[in-house]
GROMACS .gro file of C-alpha atoms in nm:
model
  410
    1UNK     CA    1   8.269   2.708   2.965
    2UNK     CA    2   8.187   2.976   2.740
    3UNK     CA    3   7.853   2.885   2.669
    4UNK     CA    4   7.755   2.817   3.103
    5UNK     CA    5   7.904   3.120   3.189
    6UNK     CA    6   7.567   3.314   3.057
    7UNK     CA    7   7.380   3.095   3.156
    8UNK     CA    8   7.428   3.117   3.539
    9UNK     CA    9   7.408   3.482   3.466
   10UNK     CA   10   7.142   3.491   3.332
   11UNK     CA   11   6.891   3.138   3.411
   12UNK     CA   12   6.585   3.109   3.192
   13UNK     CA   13   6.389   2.903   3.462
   14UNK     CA   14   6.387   2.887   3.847
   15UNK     CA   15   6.355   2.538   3.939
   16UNK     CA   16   6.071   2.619   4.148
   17UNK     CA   17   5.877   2.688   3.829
   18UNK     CA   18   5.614   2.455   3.647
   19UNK     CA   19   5.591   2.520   3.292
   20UNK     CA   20   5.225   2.387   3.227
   21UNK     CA   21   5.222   2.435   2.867
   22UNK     CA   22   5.513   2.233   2.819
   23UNK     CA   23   5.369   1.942   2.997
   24UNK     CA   24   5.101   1.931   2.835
   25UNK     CA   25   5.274   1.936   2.504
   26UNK     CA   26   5.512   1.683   2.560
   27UNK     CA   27   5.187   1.454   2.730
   28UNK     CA   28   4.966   1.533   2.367
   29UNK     CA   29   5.307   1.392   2.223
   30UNK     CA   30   5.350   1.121   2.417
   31UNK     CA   31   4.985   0.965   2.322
   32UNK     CA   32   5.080   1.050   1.953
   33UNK     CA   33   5.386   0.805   2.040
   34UNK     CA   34   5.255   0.531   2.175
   35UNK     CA   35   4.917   0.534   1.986
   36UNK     CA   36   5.155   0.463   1.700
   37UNK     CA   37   5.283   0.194   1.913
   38UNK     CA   38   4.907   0.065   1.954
   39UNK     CA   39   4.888   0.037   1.580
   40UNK     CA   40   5.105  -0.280   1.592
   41UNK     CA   41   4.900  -0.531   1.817
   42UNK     CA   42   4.556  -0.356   1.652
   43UNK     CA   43   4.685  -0.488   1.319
   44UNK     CA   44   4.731  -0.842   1.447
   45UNK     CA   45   4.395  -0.976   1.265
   46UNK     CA   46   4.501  -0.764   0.974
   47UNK     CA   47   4.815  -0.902   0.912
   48UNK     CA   48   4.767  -1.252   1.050
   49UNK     CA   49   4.467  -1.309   0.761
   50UNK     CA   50   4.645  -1.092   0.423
   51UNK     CA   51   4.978  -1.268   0.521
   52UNK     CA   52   4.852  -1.553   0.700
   53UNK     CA   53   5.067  -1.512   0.975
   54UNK     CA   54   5.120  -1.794   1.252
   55UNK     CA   55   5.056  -1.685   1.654
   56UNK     CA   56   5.431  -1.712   1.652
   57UNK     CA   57   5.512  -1.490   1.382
   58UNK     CA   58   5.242  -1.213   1.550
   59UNK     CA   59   5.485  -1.317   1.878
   60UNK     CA   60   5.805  -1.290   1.724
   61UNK     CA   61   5.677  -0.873   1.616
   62UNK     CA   62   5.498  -0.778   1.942
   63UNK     CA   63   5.844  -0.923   2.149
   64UNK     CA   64   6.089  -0.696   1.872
   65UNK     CA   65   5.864  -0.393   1.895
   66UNK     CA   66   5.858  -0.406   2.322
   67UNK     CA   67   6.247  -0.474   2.333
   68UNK     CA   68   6.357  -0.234   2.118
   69UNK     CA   69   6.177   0.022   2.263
   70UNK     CA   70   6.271  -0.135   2.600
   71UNK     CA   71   6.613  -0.253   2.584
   72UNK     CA   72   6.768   0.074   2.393
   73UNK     CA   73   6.563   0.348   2.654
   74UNK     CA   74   6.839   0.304   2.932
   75UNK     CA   75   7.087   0.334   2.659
   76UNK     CA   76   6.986   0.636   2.506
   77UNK     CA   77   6.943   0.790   2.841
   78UNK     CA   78   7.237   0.728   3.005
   79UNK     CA   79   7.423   0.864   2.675
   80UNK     CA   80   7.201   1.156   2.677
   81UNK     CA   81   7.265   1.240   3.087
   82UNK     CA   82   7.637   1.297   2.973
   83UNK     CA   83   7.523   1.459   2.598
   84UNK     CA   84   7.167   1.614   2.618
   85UNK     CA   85   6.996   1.582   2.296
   86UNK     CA   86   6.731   1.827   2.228
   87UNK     CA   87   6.684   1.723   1.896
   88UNK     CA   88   6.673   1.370   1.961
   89UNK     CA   89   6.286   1.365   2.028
   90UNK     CA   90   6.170   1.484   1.640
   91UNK     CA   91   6.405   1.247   1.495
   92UNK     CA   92   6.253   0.982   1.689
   93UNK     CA   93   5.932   0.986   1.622
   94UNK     CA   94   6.081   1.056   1.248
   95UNK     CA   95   6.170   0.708   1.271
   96UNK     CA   96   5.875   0.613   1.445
   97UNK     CA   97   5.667   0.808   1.100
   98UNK     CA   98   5.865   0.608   0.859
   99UNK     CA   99   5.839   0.289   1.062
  100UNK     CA  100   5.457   0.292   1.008
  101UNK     CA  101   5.496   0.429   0.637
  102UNK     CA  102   5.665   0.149   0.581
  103UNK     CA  103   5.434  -0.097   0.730
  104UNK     CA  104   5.124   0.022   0.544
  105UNK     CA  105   5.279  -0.101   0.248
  106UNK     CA  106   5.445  -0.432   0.373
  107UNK     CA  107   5.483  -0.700   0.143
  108UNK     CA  108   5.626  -0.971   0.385
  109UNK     CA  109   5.695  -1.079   0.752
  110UNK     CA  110   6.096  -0.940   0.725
  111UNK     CA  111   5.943  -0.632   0.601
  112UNK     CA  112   5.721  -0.590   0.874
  113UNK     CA  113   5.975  -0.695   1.120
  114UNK     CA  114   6.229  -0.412   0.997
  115UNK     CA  115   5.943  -0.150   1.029
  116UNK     CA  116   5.881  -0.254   1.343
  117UNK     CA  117   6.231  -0.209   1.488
  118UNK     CA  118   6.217   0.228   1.341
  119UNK     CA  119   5.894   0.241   1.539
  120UNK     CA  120   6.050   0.053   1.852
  121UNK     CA  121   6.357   0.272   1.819
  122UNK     CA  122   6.174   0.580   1.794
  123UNK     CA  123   5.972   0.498   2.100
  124UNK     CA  124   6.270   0.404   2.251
  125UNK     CA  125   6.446   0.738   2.163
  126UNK     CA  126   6.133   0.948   2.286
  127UNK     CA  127   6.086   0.801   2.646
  128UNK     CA  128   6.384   0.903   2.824
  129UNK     CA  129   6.411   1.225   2.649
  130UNK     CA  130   6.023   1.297   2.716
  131UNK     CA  131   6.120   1.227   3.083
  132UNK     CA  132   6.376   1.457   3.115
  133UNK     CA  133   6.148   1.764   2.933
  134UNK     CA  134   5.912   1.671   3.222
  135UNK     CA  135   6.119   1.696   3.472
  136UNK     CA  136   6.248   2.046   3.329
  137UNK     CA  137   5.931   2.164   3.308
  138UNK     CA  138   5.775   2.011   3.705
  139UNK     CA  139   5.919   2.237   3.913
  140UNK     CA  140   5.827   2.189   4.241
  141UNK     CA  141   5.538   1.917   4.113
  142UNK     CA  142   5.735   1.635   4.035
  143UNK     CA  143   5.494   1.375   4.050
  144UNK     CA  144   5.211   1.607   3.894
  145UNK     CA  145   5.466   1.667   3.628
  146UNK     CA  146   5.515   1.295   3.516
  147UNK     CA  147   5.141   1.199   3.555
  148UNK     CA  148   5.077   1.443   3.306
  149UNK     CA  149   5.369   1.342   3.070
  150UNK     CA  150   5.256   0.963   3.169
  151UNK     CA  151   4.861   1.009   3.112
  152UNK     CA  152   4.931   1.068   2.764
  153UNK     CA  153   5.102   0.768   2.692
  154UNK     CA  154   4.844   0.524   2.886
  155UNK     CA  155   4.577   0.666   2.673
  156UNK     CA  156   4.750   0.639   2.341
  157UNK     CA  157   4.771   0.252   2.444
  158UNK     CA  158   4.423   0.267   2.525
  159UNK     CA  159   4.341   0.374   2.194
  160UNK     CA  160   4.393   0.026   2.007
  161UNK     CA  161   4.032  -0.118   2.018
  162UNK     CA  162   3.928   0.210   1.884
  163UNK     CA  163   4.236   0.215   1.563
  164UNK     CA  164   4.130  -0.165   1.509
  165UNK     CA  165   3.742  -0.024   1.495
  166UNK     CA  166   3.702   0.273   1.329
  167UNK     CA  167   4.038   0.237   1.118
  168UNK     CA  168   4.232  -0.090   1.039
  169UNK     CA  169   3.898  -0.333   1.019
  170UNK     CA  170   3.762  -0.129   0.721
  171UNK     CA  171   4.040  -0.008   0.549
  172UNK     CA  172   4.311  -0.310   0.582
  173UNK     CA  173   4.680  -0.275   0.612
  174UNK     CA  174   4.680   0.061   0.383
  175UNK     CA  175   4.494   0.198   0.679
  176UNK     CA  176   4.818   0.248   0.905
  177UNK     CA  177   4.921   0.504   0.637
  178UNK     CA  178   4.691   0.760   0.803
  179UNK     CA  179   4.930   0.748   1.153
  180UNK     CA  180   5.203   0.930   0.946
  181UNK     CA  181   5.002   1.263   1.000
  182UNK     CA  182   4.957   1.152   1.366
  183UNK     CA  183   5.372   1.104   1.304
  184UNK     CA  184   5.430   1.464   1.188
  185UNK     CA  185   5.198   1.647   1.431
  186UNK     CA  186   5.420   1.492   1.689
  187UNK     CA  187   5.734   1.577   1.496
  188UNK     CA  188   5.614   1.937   1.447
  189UNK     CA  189   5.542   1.955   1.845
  190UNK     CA  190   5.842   1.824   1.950
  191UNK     CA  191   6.064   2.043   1.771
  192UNK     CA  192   5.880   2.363   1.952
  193UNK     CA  193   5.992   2.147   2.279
  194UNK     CA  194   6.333   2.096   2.167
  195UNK     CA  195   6.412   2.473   2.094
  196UNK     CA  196   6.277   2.502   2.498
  197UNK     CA  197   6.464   2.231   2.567
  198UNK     CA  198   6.843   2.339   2.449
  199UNK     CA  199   6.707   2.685   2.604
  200UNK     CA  200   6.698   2.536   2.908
  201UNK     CA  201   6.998   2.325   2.912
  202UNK     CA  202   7.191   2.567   3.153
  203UNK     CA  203   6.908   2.472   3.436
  204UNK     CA  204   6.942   2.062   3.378
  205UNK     CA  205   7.327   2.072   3.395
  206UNK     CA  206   7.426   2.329   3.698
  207UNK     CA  207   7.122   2.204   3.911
  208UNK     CA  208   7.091   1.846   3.971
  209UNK     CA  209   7.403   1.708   3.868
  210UNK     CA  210   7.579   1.883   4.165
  211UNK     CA  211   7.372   1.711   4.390
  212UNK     CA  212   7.440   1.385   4.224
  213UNK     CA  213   7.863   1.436   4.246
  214UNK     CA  214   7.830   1.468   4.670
  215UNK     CA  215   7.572   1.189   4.670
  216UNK     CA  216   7.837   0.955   4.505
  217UNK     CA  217   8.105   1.007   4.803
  218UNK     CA  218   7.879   0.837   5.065
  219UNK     CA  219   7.972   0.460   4.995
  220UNK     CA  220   7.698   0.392   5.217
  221UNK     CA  221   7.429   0.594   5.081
  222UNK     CA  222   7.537   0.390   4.726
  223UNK     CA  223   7.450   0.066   4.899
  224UNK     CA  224   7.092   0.206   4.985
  225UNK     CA  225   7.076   0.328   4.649
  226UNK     CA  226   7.161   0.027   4.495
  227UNK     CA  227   6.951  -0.201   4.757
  228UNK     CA  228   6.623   0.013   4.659
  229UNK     CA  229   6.679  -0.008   4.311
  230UNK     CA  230   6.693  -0.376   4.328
  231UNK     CA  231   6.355  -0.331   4.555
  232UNK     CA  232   6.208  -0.130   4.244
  233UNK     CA  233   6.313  -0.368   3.988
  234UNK     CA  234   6.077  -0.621   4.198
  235UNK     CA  235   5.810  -0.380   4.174
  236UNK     CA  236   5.795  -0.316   3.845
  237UNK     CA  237   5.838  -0.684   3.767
  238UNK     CA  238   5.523  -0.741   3.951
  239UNK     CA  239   5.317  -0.486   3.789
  240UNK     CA  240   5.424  -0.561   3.452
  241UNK     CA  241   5.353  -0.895   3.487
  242UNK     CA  242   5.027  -0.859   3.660
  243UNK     CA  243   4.954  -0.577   3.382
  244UNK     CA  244   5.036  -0.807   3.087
  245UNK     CA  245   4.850  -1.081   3.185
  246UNK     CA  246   4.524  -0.888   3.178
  247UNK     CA  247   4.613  -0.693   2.897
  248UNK     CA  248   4.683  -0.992   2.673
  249UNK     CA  249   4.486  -1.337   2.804
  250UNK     CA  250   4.206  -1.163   3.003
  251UNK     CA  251   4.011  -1.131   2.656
  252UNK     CA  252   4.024  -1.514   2.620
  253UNK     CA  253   3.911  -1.560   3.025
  254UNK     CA  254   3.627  -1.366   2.979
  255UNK     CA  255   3.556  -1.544   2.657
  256UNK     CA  256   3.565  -1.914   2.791
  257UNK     CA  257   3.420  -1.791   3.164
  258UNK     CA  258   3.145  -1.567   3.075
  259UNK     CA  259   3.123  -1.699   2.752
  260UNK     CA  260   3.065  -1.395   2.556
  261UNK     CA  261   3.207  -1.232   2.219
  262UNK     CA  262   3.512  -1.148   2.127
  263UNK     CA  263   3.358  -0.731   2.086
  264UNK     CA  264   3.215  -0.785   2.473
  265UNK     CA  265   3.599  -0.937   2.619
  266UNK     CA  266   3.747  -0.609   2.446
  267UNK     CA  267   3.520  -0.428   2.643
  268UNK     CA  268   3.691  -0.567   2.945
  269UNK     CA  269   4.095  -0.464   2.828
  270UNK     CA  270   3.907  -0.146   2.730
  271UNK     CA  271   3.789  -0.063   3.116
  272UNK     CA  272   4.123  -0.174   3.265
  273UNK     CA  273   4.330   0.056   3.043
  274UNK     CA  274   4.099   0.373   3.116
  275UNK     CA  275   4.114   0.345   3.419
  276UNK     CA  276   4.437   0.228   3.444
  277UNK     CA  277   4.547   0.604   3.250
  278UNK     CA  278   4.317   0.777   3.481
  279UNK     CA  279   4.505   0.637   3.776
  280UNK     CA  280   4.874   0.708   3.646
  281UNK     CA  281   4.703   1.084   3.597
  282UNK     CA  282   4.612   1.065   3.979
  283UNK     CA  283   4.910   0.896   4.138
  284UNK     CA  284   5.161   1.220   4.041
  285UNK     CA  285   4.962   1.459   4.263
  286UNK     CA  286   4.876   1.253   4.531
  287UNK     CA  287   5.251   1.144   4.590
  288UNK     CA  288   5.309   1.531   4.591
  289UNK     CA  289   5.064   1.558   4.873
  290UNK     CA  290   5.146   1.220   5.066
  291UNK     CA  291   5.501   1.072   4.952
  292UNK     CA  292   5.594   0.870   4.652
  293UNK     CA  293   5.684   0.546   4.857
  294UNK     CA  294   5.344   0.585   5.023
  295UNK     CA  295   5.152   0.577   4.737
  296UNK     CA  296   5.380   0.321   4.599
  297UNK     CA  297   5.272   0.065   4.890
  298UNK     CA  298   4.940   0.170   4.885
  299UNK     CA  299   4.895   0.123   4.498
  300UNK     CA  300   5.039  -0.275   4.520
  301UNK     CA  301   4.921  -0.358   4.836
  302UNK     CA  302   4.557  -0.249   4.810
  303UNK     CA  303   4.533  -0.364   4.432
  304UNK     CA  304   4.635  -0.734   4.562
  305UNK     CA  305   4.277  -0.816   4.757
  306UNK     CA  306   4.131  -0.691   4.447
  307UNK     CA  307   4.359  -0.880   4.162
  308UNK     CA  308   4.272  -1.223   4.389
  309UNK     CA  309   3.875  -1.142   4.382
  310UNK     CA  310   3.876  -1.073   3.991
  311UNK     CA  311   3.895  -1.427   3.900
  312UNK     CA  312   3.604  -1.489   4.092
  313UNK     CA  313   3.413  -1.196   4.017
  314UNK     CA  314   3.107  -1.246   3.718
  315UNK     CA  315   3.089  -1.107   3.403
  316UNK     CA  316   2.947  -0.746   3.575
  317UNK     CA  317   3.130  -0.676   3.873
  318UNK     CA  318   3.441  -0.782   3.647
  319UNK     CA  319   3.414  -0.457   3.494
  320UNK     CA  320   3.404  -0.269   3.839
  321UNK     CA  321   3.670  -0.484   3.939
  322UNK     CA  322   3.893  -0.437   3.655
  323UNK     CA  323   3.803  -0.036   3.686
  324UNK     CA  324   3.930  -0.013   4.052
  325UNK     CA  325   4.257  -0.283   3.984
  326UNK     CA  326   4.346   0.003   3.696
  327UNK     CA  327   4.327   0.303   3.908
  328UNK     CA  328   4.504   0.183   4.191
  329UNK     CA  329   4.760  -0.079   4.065
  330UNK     CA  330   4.862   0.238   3.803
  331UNK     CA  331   4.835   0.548   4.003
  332UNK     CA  332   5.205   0.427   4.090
  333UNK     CA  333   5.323   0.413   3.718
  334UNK     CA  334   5.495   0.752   3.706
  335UNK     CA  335   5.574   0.769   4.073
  336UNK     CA  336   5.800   0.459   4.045
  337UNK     CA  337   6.006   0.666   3.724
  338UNK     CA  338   6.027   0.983   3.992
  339UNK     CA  339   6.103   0.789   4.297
  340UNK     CA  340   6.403   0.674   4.053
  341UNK     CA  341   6.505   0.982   3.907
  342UNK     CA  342   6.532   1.123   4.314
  343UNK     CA  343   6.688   0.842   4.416
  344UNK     CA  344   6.964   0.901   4.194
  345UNK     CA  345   6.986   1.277   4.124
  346UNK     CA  346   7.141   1.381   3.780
  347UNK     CA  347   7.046   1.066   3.600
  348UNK     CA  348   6.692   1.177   3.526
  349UNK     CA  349   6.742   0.975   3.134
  350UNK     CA  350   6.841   0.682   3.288
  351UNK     CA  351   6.668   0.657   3.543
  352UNK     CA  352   6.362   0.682   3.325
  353UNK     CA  353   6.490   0.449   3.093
  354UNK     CA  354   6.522   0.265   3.297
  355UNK     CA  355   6.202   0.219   3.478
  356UNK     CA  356   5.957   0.272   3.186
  357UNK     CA  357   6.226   0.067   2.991
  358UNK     CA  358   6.225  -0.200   3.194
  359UNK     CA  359   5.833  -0.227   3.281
  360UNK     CA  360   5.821  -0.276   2.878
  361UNK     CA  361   6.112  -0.537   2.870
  362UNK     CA  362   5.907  -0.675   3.173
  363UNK     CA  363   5.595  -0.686   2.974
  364UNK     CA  364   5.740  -0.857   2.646
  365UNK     CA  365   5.926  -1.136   2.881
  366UNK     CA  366   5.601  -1.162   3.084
  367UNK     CA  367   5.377  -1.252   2.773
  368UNK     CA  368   5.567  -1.480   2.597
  369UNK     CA  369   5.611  -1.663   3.028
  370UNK     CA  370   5.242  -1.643   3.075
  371UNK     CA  371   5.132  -1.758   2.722
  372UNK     CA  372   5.363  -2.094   2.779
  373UNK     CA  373   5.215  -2.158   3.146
  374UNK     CA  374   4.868  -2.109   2.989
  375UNK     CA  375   4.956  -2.396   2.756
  376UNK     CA  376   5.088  -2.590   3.006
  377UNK     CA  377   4.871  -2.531   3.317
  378UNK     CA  378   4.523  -2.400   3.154
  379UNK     CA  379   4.395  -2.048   3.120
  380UNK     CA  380   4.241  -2.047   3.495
  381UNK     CA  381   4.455  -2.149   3.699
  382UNK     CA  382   4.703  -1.892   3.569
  383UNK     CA  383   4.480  -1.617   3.633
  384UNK     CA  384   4.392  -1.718   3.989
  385UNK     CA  385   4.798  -1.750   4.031
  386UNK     CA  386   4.903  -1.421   3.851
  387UNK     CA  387   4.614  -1.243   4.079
  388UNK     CA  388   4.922  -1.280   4.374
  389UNK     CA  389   5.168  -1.116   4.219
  390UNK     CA  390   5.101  -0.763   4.356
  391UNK     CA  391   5.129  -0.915   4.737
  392UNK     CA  392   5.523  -0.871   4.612
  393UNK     CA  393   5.436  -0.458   4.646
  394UNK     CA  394   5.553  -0.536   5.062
  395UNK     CA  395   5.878  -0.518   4.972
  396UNK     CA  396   5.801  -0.141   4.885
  397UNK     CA  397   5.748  -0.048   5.298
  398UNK     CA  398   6.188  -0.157   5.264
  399UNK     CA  399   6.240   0.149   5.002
  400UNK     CA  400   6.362   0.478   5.222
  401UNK     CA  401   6.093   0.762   5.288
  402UNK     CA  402   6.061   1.074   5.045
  403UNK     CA  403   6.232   1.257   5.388
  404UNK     CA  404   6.524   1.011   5.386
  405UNK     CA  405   6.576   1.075   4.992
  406UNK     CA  406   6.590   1.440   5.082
  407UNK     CA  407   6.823   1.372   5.368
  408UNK     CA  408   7.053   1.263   5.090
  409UNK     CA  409   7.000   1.496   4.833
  410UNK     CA  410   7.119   1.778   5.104
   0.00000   0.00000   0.00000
């Protein structure tokens, strides 16, 4: 009580205030993060020929890194909605800089594995915690807000081809050492944001949480609630899924369709994922200007015609295909983690744990689904069946309007 009193006095931020520096800060961290998380599948061929590592082994890390950094983010951000922790988000990505010390030097599978899990955990510590910092900082701009804080992380994925390139292929395993200064440059950062962060502390608890205590009385606003978060769980499902597919078994499509080299397929995955981060970039402002559930229709519905052509397409309108299925499927990335975060005021950690959480957990599960039907049914006839999966984005026209969330929220 001592400490709020001041606070309220004296506020440090309106909440009508967007803090642009601070976004982009915490988006130039979050593709230091998850570029570090792109080292992992760009050492695959590294690994799998010094250690002679099986496909399952190379399994068995990908599905630890995505569900520790998965499973734990609604954890960690339900714990920090009750006990914000500023400091949280440089000792995560410590763990996250010792994680891929550690792997550089390696000896073995278990040792791998373990370094692994302190890079999953310090992703998994950074997400919801980035989140919130972008929510502090959005102001009015929301959705402009997370695409920013988003972008960054899309393009630090994007970034494998170009670590296994120019990095791994001619310097080895020892190669990964050089993503500890990418480590500390995101450490250094995010301690800056955590000193605004704990400044700012008075702002995050006296604003939305009082919103979130009336919201709880209505027992039947808490069905809606609950009924569209089921609804998003769907969505993300069939993103992820859709998303995961191409990102991991489009490479050997284009290999045994088009026939060409295992350099031209990358090419492919390389197309999908700019675009794809150029679309999460675009999908913040325009569901400032036309409505989060809008765009989040728009984005599933209008990517399905295209996922259904793409198996179909040849090797050159692939790429225009694959461009356009990036931008649009992805532009509702961050809109689905603030659609969340209004739909349930307060629990802006969870929330985003949740939904970035989950589309990782979604991922992981999806691989290791798709891989086995591959095996079972052939490579394409599971692409021509995974190309339906947005047509599940209908269900989005049953989530309540942006004016119905606000109906709520007052």
């Amino acid at each position: 009580m001592a400490i709020a009193a001041p606070l309220k006095e004296k506020p440090v931020q309106k909440p009508g205030t967007t803090v642009y520096s601070i976004l982009v800060i915490i988006g130039i961290c979050h593709l230091l993060n998850d570029s570090l998380q792109a080292v992992i599948p760009a050492m695959f061929p590294i690994l799998e020929r010094s250690m002679s590592l099986t496909f399952t082994q190379l399994g068995i890390i990908a599905f630890t890194l995505n569900m520790v950094s998965s499973v734990m983010q609604p954890v960690i951000g339900w714990y920090a909605d009750k006990r914000p922790m500023p400091y949280a988000l440089p000792l995560g990505l410590t763990s996250s800089m010792l994680g891929i010390l550690g792997l550089a030097f390696a000896p073995s599978f278990l040792t791998v594995l373990c370094c692994v899990f302190f890079i999953g955990l310090g992703s998994a510590v950074f997400h919801p915690e980035g989140s919130r910092v972008a929510y502090m900082a959005a102001g009015s701009k929301r959705g402009l807000a997370q695409s920013i804080y988003q972008v960054g992380g899309n393009s630090g994925q994007a970034m494998a081809p170009l670590i296994t390139a120019l990095i791994l292929v001619p310097l080895g395993q020892f190669g990964a050492v050089w993503f500890t200064l990418v480590a500390a440059l995101a450490v250094l950062f995010l301690i800056y944001i955590a000193k605004w962060y704990t400044a700012r502390l008075g702002d995050l608890q006296h604003w939305p949480a009082k919103k979130a205590q009336t919201e709880t009385k209505n027992t039947s606003i808490s069905k809606s609630i609950t009924a569209a978060l089921i609804i998003i769980i769907f969505l993300i499902f069939a993103r992820s899924w859709y998303v995961s597919a191409i990102g991991n078994f489009y490479t050997f499509y284009a290999m045994d369709t088009y026939h060409v080299s295992i350099r031209q397929a990358q090419s492919y995955i390389f197309v999908f994922l700019l675009f794809g981060a150029v679309g999460t970039f675009l999908g913040g402002p325009l569901a400032d200007r036309f409505g989060k559930r809008t765009v989040i229709i728009f984005s599933l519905l209008v990517s399905a015609p295209l996922a259904i052509l793409l198996p179909f397409a040849g090797p050159v309108l692939a790429y225009g295909v694959l461009a356009l299925i990036g931008v649009i499927l992805m532009s509702s990335f961050s809109v689905t983690v603030v659609y969340a975060q209004e739909l349930v005021p307060g629990k802006i950690g969870t929330m985003s744990g949740l939904t970035v959480g989950l589309a990782f957990g979604m991922g992981a599960i999806g691989a290791v689904a798709l891989g086995a039907l591959i095996d079972s049914a052939g490579l394409t006839p599971t692409m021509i069946a995974i190309a339906f999966l947005p047509i599940l984005g209908i269900l989005a026209v049953l989530l309540p309007s942006d004016q119905k969330l606000r109906e709520w929220h007052n």
